[in-house]
C-alpha positions in Angstrom: -28.2 15.1 -2.9 -25.9 17.6 -1.2 -23.1 17.1 -3.6 -20.7 16.0 -0.9 -17.2 14.9 -1.9 -16.4 11.2 -2.5 -14.2 11.3 0.6 -17.0 12.6 2.8 -19.4 10.0 1.5 -16.9 7.2 2.2 -16.5 8.5 5.7 -20.2 8.6 6.3 -20.6 5.1 4.9 -17.9 3.7 7.2 -19.5 5.2 10.3 -23.0 3.8 9.4 -21.6 0.4 8.5 -19.7 0.2 11.8 -22.9 1.2 13.7 -25.0 -1.3 11.8 -22.5 -4.1 12.6 -22.6 -3.2 16.3 -26.4 -3.4 16.3 -26.3 -6.7 14.5 -23.8 -8.1 17.1 -25.9 -6.8 20.0 -28.9 -8.7 18.6 -27.2 -11.9 17.7 -24.3 -12.5 20.1 -23.5 -12.3 23.7 -22.3 -9.0 25.1 -19.1 -10.6 26.4 -18.1 -11.5 22.9 -18.6 -8.1 21.3 -14.9 -7.2 21.3 -13.9 -10.5 19.7 -16.4 -10.2 16.8 -16.0 -6.5 16.4 -12.3 -6.8 15.3 -13.4 -9.1 12.5 -15.1 -6.4 10.5 -14.5 -8.1 7.2 -17.2 -10.6 8.1 -19.6 -7.9 9.3 -23.3 -8.5 8.9 -25.9 -5.7 8.5 -29.1 -7.6 8.0 -30.9 -6.2 11.0 -33.6 -3.5 11.6 -32.5 0.1 11.6 -35.1 0.8 14.3 -33.1 1.3 17.5 -33.5 2.8 21.0 -31.7 5.8 22.3 -30.0 3.5 24.8 -28.6 1.5 21.9 -27.0 4.7 20.6 -25.5 5.5 24.0 -24.2 1.9 24.4 -22.6 2.1 21.0 -20.9 5.4 21.8 -19.6 4.0 25.0 -18.4 0.8 23.3 -16.4 2.5 20.5 -14.9 4.9 23.0 -13.4 1.9 24.8 -12.0 0.5 21.6 -10.1 3.6 20.6 -9.5 7.2 21.8 -11.5 9.7 19.8 -10.8 13.4 19.9 -13.9 15.4 20.8 -14.1 16.8 17.2 -13.9 13.3 15.7 -16.5 11.9 18.2 -18.7 14.8 17.4 -18.5 14.0 13.6 -19.4 10.3 14.4 -22.6 11.4 16.2 -23.4 13.9 13.5 -23.2 11.2 10.9 -25.7 9.0 12.7 -27.9 11.9 13.4 -28.1 12.8 9.7 -28.8 9.2 8.9 -31.6 8.8 11.3 -33.1 12.2 10.5 -33.3 11.1 6.9 -34.8 7.7 7.8 -37.4 9.5 10.0 -38.5 11.9 7.2 -38.7 9.0 4.8 -40.8 6.9 7.2 -38.1 4.3 7.7 -38.2 4.7 11.5 -40.9 5.8 13.9 -38.5 8.1 15.9 -35.1 9.6 15.8 -33.0 7.9 18.5 -30.3 10.6 18.4 -32.6 13.3 19.8 -31.4 14.0 23.3 -28.0 12.4 22.9 -25.4 14.8 24.3 -22.5 15.7 22.1 -19.0 16.3 23.5 -18.0 19.9 23.9 -15.3 20.9 21.4 -12.8 23.3 22.9 -12.7 26.4 20.8 -9.3 26.5 19.2 -7.4 29.7 18.5 -7.3 30.6 14.8 -3.7 30.6 13.8 -2.7 32.8 10.9 0.1 35.0 9.5 0.0 38.8 9.5 0.0 40.6 6.2 3.7 41.4 6.3 4.6 37.8 7.2 2.6 36.4 4.2 4.2 39.1 2.0 7.7 38.0 3.1 6.8 34.3 2.4 5.7 35.3 -1.1 8.7 37.4 -1.8 11.0 34.5 -0.7 9.8 32.3 -3.5 11.8 32.5 -6.7 9.8 30.2 -9.0 7.2 32.2 -10.9 4.4 29.6 -10.8 4.9 28.7 -7.1 5.0 32.3 -6.1 1.8 33.0 -8.0 0.1 30.0 -6.4 0.7 31.2 -2.9 -0.1 34.8 -3.8 -3.4 33.8 -5.4 -4.5 31.8 -2.3 -3.8 34.9 -0.2 -5.4 37.3 -2.6 -8.6 35.4 -2.9 -8.9 33.2 0.2 -9.8 30.1 -1.9 -9.4 26.6 -0.7 -6.7 24.4 -2.2 -9.3 22.3 -4.1 -10.8 25.5 -5.4 -7.5 26.9 -6.6 -6.7 23.6 -8.4 -10.0 23.8 -10.3 -9.6 27.4 -11.6 -9.6 27.6 -15.4 -8.5 30.6 -17.4 -12.0 31.3 -18.6 -13.1 31.5 -15.0 -11.2 34.8 -14.7 -12.8 38.1 -15.6 -9.9 40.5 -16.2 -12.3 43.4 -16.7 -14.3 42.9 -13.5 -11.2 41.7 -11.5 -13.1 38.6 -10.4 -12.7 34.8 -10.5 -15.5 32.3 -10.7 -15.0 29.6 -8.0 -16.5 26.2 -7.8 -16.7 25.5 -4.1 -17.9 22.7 -1.9 -21.0 21.0 -3.2 -20.3 22.5 -6.6 -21.6 25.8 -5.4 -20.5 28.7 -7.5 -19.3 32.0 -6.0 -17.4 35.0 -7.2 -14.2 36.2 -5.5 -12.3 39.4 -6.1 -8.7 39.8 -6.9 -6.3 42.8 -6.7 -4.7 44.5 -9.7 -1.2 43.3 -9.0 -2.1 39.7 -8.6 -4.3 39.8 -11.7 -1.4 41.4 -13.6 0.9 38.6 -12.6 -1.7 36.0 -13.7 -2.0 37.8 -17.1 1.8 37.6 -17.6 1.9 34.0 -16.3 -0.7 32.6 -18.8 0.7 34.5 -21.8 -1.2 33.7 -24.9 -3.2 30.9 -23.4 -7.0 31.6 -23.4 -8.4 28.3 -22.3 -7.4 25.4 -20.0 -6.2 25.2 -16.4 -4.7 28.3 -14.7 -2.1 26.1 -13.1 -1.3 23.1 -15.2 -0.3 19.8 -13.6 0.5 16.4 -15.1 -0.7 15.5 -18.6 -1.9 19.1 -19.1 -4.7 18.7 -16.5 -5.3 21.0 -13.5 -2.7 20.9 -10.8 -3.4 18.5 -8.0 -3.9 19.4 -4.3 -0.9 17.2 -3.5 1.3 19.4 -5.7 0.2 22.5 -3.8 1.0 20.8 -0.5 4.4 20.0 -1.8 5.0 23.6 -2.7 4.2 24.7 0.8 6.5 22.0 2.3 9.3 23.3 0.1 9.0 27.0 0.7 6.9 27.7 3.8 8.0 27.4 7.5 6.9 24.4 9.4 3.2 24.4 10.2 2.3 27.0 7.5 -0.2 25.4 5.2 -2.5 26.7 2.4 -5.3 26.8 4.9 -3.3 29.0 7.2 -2.9 31.5 4.3 -6.7 31.3 3.8 -7.1 32.2 7.5 -4.7 35.1 7.0 -6.8 36.4 4.1 -10.0 36.1 6.2 -8.5 37.6 9.3 -7.0 40.6 7.5 -10.2 41.2 5.6 -12.4 41.2 8.7 -9.9 43.3 10.7 -10.1 46.1 8.2 -13.7 45.8 7.2 -15.5 44.5 10.3 -18.0 43.0 7.8 -18.4 39.4 8.8 -21.1 38.7 6.1 -18.7 39.7 3.3 -16.0 37.5 4.8 -18.5 34.6 5.0 -19.5 35.0 1.3 -15.9 35.4 0.1 -14.8 32.3 1.9 -17.8 30.3 0.7 -19.1 29.4 4.2 -22.6 28.0 4.2 -23.2 29.2 7.8 -22.0 32.4 9.3 -21.3 30.5 12.5 -18.3 29.0 10.8 -17.0 32.5 10.0 -17.5 33.8 13.5 -14.1 32.4 14.6 -12.6 35.5 13.0 -14.4 37.7 15.5 -11.7 36.8 18.0 -8.6 37.5 15.9 -8.3 41.3 16.1 -5.9 41.7 19.0 -4.9 45.2 17.8 -8.4 46.5 18.3 -8.6 45.0 21.8 -5.2 46.5 22.6 -6.4 50.0 21.6 -9.6 49.7 23.6 -7.6 48.5 26.7 -5.1 51.3 26.4 -7.8 53.9 26.0 -10.3 52.8 28.6 -8.7 50.6 31.3 -7.5 52.8 34.3 -4.3 50.9 34.9 -3.1 51.4 31.3 -2.0 54.9 32.3 -3.7 56.6 29.3 -7.2 56.9 30.6 -7.9 60.6 31.4 -11.0 59.7 33.4 -9.2 57.4 35.8 
């Protein structure tokens, strides 16, 4: 219904099956034998009611946390999956209440957004000799697209007159991104006389694969520099110069502006200027 990727659906399915098996075990075996049967997931049984109590949810979370160490972000995703599942069941009348309501979620420590400055990205691009590989990195930086989105770009998605590219994002949502003159000119030279087909051609004439893009970065970029870091650089530079978070959100294809708000904390130069201008110990405050 939400056009999630196959990988996301498989992840959700795995979480729900594991939880279903846990519920079955709690209702059909002794608590002391949970660990023994849990490891034999190939024989998992799911023929039990989905109606559970909040305490069953809490017990399950405690149990799985003893079986393996989850990072807060992963644990949060596990809870979110069950929450979505039971929210759906409740709206469909499958359960009389949502047992996830009131279950506390682990706090996720806000991580610093790591990105390259404009001149650093430019140096990376300039260091690449291969025409196609250089253009791939430049296009990611010029548009801020995800790797999967870059791979799916076809020539007829590009409007050379309007300087835009039609992007198919997550959930097959369509958005328009803008591209600068120089990058567009490089694309025009790169495609030559081709008027249809993939912008970047992979094996058997199909669109290039995300794995091939990852390989390009491993070959040319410093350790730790990924396509997503270049996307961060695009967003950070755009916000730093425009201060328009809504535009950054739409260009990135974020559903919620809360996802984009991480870029509010990246403009260290603005903070430096304010500090130097107003803080009395900085030595430049005339009103000190």
